[in-house]
Coordinates of C-alpha atoms in Angstrom, one line a residue:
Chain A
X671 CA 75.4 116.3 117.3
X672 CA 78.7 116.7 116.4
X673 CA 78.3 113.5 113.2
X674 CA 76.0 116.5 111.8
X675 CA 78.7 119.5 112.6
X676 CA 80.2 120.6 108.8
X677 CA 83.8 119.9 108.2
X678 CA 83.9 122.2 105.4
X679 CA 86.9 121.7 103.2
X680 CA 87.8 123.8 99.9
X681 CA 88.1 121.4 97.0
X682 CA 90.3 122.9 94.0
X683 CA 90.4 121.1 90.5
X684 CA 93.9 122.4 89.3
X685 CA 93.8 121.9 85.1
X686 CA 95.9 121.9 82.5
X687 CA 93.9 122.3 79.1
X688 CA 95.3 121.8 75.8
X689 CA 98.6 121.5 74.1
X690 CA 101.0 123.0 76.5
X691 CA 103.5 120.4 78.5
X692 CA 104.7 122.8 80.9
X693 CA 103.2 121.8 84.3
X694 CA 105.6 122.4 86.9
X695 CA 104.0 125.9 87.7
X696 CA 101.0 123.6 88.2
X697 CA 102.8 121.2 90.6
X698 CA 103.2 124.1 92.6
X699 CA 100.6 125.1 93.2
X700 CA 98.9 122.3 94.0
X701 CA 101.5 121.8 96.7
X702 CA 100.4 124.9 98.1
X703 CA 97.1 124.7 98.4
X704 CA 97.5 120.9 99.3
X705 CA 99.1 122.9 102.1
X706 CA 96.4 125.6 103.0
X707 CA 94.6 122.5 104.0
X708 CA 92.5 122.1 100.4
X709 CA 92.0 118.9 98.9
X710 CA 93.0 119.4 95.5
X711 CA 92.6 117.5 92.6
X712 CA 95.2 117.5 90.1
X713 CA 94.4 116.5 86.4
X714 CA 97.3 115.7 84.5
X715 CA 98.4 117.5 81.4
X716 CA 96.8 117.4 77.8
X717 CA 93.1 117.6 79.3
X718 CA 90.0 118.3 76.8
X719 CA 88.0 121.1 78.4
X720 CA 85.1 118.3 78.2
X721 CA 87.6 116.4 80.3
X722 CA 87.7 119.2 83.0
X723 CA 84.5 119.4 82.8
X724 CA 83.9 116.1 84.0
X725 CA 86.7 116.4 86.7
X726 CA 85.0 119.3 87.5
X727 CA 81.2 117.8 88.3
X728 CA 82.1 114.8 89.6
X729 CA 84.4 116.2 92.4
X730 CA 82.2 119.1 92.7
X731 CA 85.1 121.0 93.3
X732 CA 84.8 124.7 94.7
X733 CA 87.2 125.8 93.2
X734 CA 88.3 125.5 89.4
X735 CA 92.1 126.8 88.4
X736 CA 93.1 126.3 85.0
X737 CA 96.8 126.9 83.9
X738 CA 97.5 127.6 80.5
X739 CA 101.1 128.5 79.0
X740 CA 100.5 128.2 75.5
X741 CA 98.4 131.2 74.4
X742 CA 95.2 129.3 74.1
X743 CA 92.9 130.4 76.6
X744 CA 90.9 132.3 74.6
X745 CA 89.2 129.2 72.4
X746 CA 89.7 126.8 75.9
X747 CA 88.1 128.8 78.4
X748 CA 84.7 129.2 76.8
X749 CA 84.8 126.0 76.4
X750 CA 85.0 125.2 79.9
X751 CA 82.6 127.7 81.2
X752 CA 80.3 126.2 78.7
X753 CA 80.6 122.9 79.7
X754 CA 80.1 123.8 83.5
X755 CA 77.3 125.4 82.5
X756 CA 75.4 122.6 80.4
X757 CA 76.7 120.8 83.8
X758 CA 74.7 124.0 86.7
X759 CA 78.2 123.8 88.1
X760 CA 79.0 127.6 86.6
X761 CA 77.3 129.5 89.1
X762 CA 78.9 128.0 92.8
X763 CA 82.1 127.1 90.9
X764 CA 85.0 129.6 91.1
X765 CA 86.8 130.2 88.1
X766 CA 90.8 130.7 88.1
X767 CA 93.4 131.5 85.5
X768 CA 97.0 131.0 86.1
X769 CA 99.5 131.7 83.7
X770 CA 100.4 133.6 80.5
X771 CA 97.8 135.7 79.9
X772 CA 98.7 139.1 77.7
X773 CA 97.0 142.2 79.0
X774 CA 94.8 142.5 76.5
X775 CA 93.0 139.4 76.4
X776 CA 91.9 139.5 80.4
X777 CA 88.6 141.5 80.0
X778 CA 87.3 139.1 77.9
X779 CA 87.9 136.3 80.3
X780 CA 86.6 138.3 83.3
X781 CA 83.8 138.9 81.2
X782 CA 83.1 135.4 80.6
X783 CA 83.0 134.8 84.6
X784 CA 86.7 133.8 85.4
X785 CA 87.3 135.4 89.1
X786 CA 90.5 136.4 88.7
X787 CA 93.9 136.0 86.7
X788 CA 97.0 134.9 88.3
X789 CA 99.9 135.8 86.5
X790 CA 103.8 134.9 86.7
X791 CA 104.1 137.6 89.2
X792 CA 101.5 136.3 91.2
X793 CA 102.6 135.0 94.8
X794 CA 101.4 132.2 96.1
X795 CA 99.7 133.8 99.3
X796 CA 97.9 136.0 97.6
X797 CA 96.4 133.0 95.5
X798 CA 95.2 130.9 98.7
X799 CA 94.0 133.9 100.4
X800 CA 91.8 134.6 97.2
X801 CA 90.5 131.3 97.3
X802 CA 89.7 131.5 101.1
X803 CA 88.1 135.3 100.4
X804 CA 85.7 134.2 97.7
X805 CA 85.2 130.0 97.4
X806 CA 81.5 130.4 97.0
X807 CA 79.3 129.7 99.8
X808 CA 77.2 126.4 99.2
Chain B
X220 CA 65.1 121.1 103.8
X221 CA 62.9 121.0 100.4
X222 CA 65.7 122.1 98.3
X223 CA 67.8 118.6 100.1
X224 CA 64.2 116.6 99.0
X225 CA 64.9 118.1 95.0
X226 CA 68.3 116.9 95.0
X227 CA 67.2 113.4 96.1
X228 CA 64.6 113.6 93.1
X229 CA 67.2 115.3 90.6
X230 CA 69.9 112.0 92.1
X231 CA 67.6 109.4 91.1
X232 CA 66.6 111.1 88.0
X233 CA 70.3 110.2 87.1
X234 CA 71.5 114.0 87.2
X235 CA 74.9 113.8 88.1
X236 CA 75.6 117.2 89.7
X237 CA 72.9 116.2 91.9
X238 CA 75.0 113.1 92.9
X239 CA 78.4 115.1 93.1
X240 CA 77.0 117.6 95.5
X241 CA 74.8 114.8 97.7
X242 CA 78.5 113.4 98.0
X243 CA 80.0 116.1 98.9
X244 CA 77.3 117.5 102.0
X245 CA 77.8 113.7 103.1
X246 CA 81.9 114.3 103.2
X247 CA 81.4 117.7 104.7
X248 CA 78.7 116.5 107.2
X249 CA 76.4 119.1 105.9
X250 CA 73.1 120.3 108.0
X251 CA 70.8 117.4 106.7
X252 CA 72.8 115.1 105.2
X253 CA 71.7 112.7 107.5
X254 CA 68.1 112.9 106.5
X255 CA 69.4 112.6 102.7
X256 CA 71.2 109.3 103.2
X257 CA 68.1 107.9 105.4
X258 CA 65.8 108.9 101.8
X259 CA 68.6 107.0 100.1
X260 CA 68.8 103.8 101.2
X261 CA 65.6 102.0 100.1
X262 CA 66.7 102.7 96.6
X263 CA 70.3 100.7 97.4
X264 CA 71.0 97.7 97.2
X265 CA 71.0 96.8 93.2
X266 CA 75.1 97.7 92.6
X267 CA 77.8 95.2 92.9
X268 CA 80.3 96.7 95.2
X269 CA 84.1 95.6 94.9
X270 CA 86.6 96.9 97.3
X271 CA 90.4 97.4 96.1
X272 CA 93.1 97.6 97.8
X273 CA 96.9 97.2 98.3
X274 CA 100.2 99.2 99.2
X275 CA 101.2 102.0 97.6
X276 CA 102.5 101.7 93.7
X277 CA 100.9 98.2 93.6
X278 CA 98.8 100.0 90.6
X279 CA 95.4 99.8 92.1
X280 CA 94.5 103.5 90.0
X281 CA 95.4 101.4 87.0
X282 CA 93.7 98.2 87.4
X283 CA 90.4 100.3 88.3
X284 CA 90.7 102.2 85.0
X285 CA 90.9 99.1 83.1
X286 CA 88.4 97.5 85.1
X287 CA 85.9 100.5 84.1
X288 CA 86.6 100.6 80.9
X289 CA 85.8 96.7 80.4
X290 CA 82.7 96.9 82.4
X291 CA 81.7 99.9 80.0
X292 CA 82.4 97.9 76.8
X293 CA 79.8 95.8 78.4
X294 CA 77.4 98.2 79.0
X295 CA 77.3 98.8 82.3
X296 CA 77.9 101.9 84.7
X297 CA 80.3 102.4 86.8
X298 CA 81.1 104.4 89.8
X299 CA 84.5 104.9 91.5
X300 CA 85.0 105.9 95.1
X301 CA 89.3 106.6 95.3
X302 CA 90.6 107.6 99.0
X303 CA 93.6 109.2 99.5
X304 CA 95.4 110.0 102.8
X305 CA 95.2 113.8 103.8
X306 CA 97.9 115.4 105.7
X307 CA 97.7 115.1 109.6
X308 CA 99.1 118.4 109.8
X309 CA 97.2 120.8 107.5
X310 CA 94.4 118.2 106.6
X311 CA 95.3 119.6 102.9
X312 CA 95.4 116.2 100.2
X313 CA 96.4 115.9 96.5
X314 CA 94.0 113.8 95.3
X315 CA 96.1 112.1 92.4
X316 CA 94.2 108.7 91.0
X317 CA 92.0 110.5 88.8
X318 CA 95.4 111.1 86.7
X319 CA 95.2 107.2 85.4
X320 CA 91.8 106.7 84.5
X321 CA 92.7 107.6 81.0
X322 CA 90.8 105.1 79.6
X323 CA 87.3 106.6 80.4
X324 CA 87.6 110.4 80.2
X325 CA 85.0 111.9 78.6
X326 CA 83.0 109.2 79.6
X327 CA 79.8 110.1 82.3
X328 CA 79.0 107.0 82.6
X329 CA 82.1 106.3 85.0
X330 CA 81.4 108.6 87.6
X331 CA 84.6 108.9 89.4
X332 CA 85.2 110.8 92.9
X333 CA 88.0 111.3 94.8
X334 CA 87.7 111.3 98.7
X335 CA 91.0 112.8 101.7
X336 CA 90.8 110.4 104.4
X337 CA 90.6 114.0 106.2
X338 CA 92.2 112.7 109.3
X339 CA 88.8 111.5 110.5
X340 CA 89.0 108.3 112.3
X341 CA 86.1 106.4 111.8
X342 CA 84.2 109.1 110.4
X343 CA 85.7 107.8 106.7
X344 CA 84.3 104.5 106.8
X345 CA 81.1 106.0 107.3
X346 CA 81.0 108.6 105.1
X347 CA 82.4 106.2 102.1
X348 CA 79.8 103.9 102.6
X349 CA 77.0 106.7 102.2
X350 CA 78.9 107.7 99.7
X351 CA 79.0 103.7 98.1
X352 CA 74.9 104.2 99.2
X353 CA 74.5 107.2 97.0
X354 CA 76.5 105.7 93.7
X355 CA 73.9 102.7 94.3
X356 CA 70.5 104.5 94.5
X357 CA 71.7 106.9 91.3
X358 CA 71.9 103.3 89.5
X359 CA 75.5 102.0 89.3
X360 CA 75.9 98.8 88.3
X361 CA 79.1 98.4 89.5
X362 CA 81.2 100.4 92.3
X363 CA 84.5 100.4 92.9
X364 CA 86.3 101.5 96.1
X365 CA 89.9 101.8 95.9
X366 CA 92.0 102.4 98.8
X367 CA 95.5 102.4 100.2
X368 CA 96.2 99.2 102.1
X369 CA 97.7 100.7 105.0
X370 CA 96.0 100.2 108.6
X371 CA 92.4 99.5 110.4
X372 CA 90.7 102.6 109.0
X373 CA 91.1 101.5 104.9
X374 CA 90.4 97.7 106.3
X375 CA 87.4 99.1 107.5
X376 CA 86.3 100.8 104.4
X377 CA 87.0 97.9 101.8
X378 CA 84.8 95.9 104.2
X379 CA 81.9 98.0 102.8
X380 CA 82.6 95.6 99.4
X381 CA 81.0 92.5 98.7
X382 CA 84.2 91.2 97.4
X383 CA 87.6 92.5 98.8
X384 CA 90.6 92.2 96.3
X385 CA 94.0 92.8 97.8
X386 CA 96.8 93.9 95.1
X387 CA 100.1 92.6 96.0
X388 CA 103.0 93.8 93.4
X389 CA 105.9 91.3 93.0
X390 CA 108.8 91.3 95.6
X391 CA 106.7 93.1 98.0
X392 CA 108.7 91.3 100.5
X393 CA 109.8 87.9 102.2
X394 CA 107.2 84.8 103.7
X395 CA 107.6 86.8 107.0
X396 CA 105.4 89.9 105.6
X397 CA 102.5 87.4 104.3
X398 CA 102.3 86.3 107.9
X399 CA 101.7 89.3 109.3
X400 CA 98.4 90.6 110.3
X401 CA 96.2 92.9 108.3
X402 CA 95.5 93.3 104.8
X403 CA 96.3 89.7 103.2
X404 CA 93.4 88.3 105.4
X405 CA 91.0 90.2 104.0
X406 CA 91.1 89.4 100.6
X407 CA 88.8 87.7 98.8
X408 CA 90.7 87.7 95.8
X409 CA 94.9 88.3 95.7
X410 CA 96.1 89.9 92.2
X411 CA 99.2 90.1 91.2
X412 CA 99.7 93.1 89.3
X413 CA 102.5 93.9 87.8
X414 CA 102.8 89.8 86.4
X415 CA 105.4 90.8 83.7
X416 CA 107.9 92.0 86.6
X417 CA 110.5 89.6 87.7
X418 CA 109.7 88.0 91.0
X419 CA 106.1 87.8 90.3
X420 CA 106.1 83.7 89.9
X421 CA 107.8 83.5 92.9
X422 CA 104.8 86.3 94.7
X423 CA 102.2 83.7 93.4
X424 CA 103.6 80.8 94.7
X425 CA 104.3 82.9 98.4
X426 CA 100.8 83.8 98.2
X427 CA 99.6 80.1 97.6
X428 CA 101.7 78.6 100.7
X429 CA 100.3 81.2 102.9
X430 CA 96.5 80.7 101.8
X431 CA 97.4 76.9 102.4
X432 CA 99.2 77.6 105.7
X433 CA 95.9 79.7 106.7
X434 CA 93.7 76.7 105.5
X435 CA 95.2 74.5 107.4
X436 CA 94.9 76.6 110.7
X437 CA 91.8 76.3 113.2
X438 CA 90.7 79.5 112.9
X439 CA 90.7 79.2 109.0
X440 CA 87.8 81.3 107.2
X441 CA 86.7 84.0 107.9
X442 CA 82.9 84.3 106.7
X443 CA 81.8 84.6 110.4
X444 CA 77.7 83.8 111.0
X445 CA 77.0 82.6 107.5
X446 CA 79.4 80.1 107.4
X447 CA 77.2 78.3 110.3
X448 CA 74.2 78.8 108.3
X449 CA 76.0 77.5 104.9
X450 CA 77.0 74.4 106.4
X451 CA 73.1 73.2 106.8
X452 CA 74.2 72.4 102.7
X453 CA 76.6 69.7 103.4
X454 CA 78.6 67.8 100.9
X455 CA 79.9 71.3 99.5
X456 CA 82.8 71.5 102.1
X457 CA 84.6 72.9 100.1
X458 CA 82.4 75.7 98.7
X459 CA 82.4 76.6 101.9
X460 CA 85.9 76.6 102.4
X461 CA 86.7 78.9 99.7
X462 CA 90.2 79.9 98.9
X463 CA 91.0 83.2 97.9
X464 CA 91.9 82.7 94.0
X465 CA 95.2 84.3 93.0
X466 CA 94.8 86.4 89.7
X467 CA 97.7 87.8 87.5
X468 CA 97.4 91.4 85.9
X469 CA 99.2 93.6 84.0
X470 CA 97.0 96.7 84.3
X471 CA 98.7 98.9 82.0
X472 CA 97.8 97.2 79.3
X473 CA 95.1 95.6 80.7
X474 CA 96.0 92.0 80.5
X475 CA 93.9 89.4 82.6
X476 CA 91.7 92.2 83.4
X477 CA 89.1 90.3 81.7
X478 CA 89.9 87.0 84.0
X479 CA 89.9 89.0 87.1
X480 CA 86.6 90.6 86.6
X481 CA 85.4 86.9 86.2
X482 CA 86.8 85.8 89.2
X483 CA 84.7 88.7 91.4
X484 CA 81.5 87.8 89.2
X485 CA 82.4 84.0 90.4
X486 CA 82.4 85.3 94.2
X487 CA 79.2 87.3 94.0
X488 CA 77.7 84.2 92.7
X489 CA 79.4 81.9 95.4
X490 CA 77.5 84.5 98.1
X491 CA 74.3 84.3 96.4
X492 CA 74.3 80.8 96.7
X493 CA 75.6 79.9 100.3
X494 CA 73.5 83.0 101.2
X495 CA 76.5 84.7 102.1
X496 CA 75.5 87.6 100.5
X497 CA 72.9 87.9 102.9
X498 CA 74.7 87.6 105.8
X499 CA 77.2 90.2 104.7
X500 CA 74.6 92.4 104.4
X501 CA 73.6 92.1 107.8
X502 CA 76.9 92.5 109.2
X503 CA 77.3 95.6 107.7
X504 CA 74.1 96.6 108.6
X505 CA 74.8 96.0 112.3
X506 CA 78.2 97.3 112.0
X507 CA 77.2 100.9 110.6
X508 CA 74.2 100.9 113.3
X509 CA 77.1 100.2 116.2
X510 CA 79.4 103.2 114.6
X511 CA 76.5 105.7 114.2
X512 CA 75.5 104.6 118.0
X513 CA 79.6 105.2 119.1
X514 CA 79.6 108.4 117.1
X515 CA 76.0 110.4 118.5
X516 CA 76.6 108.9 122.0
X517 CA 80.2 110.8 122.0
X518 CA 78.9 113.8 120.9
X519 CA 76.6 113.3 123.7
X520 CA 79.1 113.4 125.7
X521 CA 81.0 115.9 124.3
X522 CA 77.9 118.1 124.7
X523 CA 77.3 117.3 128.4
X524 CA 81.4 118.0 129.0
X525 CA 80.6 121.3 127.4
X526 CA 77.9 122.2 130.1
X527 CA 80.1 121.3 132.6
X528 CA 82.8 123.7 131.1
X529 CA 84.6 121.5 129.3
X530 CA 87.4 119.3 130.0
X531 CA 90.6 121.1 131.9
X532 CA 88.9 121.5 135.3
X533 CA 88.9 118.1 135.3
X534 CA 92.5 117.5 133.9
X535 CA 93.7 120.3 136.3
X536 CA 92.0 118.0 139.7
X537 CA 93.2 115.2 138.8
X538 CA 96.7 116.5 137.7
X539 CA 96.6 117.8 141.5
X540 CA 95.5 114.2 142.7
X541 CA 92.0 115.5 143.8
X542 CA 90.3 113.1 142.0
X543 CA 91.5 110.5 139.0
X544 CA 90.0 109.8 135.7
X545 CA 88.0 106.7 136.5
X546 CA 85.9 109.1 138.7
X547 CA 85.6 111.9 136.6
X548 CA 83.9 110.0 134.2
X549 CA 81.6 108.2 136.3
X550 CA 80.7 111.9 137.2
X551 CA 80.0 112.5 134.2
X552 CA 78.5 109.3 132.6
X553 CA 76.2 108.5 135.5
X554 CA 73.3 111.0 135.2
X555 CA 73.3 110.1 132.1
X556 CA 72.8 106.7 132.2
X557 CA 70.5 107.4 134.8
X558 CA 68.3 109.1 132.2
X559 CA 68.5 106.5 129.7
X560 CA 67.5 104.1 132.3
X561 CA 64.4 105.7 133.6
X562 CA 63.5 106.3 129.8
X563 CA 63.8 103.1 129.0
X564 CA 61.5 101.8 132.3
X565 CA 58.7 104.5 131.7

């Protein structure tokens, strides 16, 4: 029957954690994958990670991208993945970072389970087509 | 299918990931969902549902933030169903009301979703009001469905409310606009948001004409069956003919909030007691049996068109005048209904 046919659609949660007012690379790419066909769900700047959290859970989003400019991913991104966890969102949510992360700090967040780091040189095809490649399977 | 059963358990055990991802198989018509929202609906029901709605900008996103937060400070639990319209070309949506509900972050209690109209016609209203169903049976107290005012398909989903309030900012146009059809006669309540605006006194007194102009008219109310039934208690005429009250808000910093939640706590009660409520109930109830009928007997038909290798040999005879559409469908429609018909007389 075709009420019982999926209409599968990629939700993305695109969040900006913390102090940093800079949101435009944000904007972006919510337009983007607003035009891949996602629904995305933008959260407005100055989030608590508890706040994404929520975001997150309610809108059981597939998809989780958090851009951070200011250098503070490494105290804001545990926090997140620890939230989603308390939450048993962590496992079928995928975990993106966009922005300024320095070289050295990216193993630890891989290691913590984000997918994959986006940086400024990152093009915006190459986002949506990772999204398409690995938005977990539900 | 036992893993759908545990997340019907884990729902009404109040876990709220449970309730996030029975919403979402119900958006994505999931394998199953419709067995999940068939285990739902004896535990609906309890939840007072208020729809919300009004053109863009009138600061519905707002008023529902504040109106959450003041049913919180009460202690009650609230759920929030916001709809935004997807794009008809990609089907892609930014879902952006969740930005102004600043009062309640942090806050499980308000359990906030955001739904694309995903260029579905029809197929939102019913899959807002399973969604409205599953808020209900997970124990809201109060729901929330907020929606652009903009044609049939959202006047169709605040109908899923037991009270309908229609936002209409200040200046939003001449006398001519509140004549038109759509929206304004839906409402069980007007607001006026936006009161500290210039213009809004002269909104409010447009408003009140046109409820009195509608008044006036034979075809005046619009509570359908029930109305017949209310009328048994004479001597309340005019409970019976109730006007839409006309509240003034200022959302943003939550001024007459309180007054407005009074007035939809004074509808509910008007329902109860003309058995309105009731009635309502019913309607909807028939109406969501007619759309599930409309939608399975499509796809049906759909199916059947498939068989018959699908639609463009047909388009391609009667393009050539071989046959027209009138016949190609009884073609098609008539075994079936043939079927039906013997079924039925076994």
């Amino acid at each position: 029957m075709s009420t019982e046919q999926e209409q599968r659609t990629i939700r993305c949660l695109v969040a900006k954690v913390g102090l940093d007012g800079h949101d435009r690379g944000a904007h972006v790419i919510a337009r983007a994958f607003r035009d891949a066909g996602f629904e995305v769900i933008y959260s407005g700047l100055h989030k608590s990670p508890d706040e994404i959290v929520q975001a997150a859970v309610q809108e059981d989003v597939d998809v989780l991208g958090i851009s951070i400019l200011s250098g503070a991913h490494d105290t804001l991104v545990p926090k997140i993945v620890d939230g989603l966890k308390e939450y048993d969102a962590f496992e079928d949510t995928l975990v993106l970072v966009g922005g300024i992360v320095p070289e050295e700090d990216r193993e630890e967040l891989y290691e913590l389970g984000v997918s994959e780091i986006f940086g400024p040189g990152a093009s915006m095809q190459e986002t949506i087509d990772f999204v398409r490649e690995n938005a977990p399977d539900r | 299918m036992s893993g759908d059963e545990s997340l019907i358990d884990e729902l009404l055990a109040g876990k709220h990931r449970a309730l996030a991802r029975v919403i979402t198989k119900i958006e994505n018509r999931s394998p199953g969902y419709r067995d999940l929202v068939s285990q739902l609906h004896e535990h609906t029901g309890h939840a007072q549902v208020i729809g919300i709605t009004g053109s863009p900008g009138a600061g519905k996103s707002t008023l529902v933030d504040k109106m959450a937060a003041t049913y919180r400070e009460r202690g009650e639990t609230v759920g929030v169903i916001a709809i935004d319209p997807s794009s008809p070309f990609t089907g892609g949506a930014v879902l952006g009301d969740r930005i102004r509900m600043a009062s309640n972050v942090g806050d499980m209690d308000v359990f906030f979703r955001s739904m694309s109209a995903r260029g579905s016609l029809g197929g939102l209203s019913t899959a807002t009001t399973d969604a409205v169903k599953a808020l209900d049976a997970f124990g809201k107290d109060r729901i929330i469905v907020e929606t652009v005012g903009a044609g049939q398909n959202e006047v169709d989903i605040v109908r899923t409310a037991d009270t309908v309030a229609v936002l209409v900012p200040p200046g939003s146009g001449d006398d001519v606009q509140m004549l038109k059809a759509g929206i304004l006669e839906i409402a069980d309540v007007f607001v006026v948001n936006k009161a500290d605006v210039d213009g809004a006194d002269r909104t409010v007194k447009e408003l009140r004409e046109m409820i009195h102009m509608r008044d006036a008219s034979p075809m005046a109310g619009h509570h359908g069956a029930g109305a017949v039934e209310g009328e048994a208690s004479d001597g309340g005429k005019d409970d019976d003919e109730r006007q839409p009250p006309i509240v003034e808000t200022v959302a943003k910093t939550g001024e007459g909030v309180e007054e407005f939640l009074e007035v939809l706590a004074d509808h509910v009660r008007w329902l109860e007691e003309t058995g309105e409520l009731q009635a309502q109930a019913r309607q909807r109830y028939a109406a969501e049996i007619r759309t599930l009928l409309r939608e399975d007997s499509a796809a049906l038909i759909e199916e059947e068109l498939d068989a018959r290798g699908g639609l463009d040999a047909y388009i391609e005879a009667v393009t050539a005048k071989e046959t027209d559409p009138y016949s190609v469908v009884d073609e098609i429609i008539s075994p079936v209904a043939e079927c039906v018909r013997k079924k039925r007389d076994d």
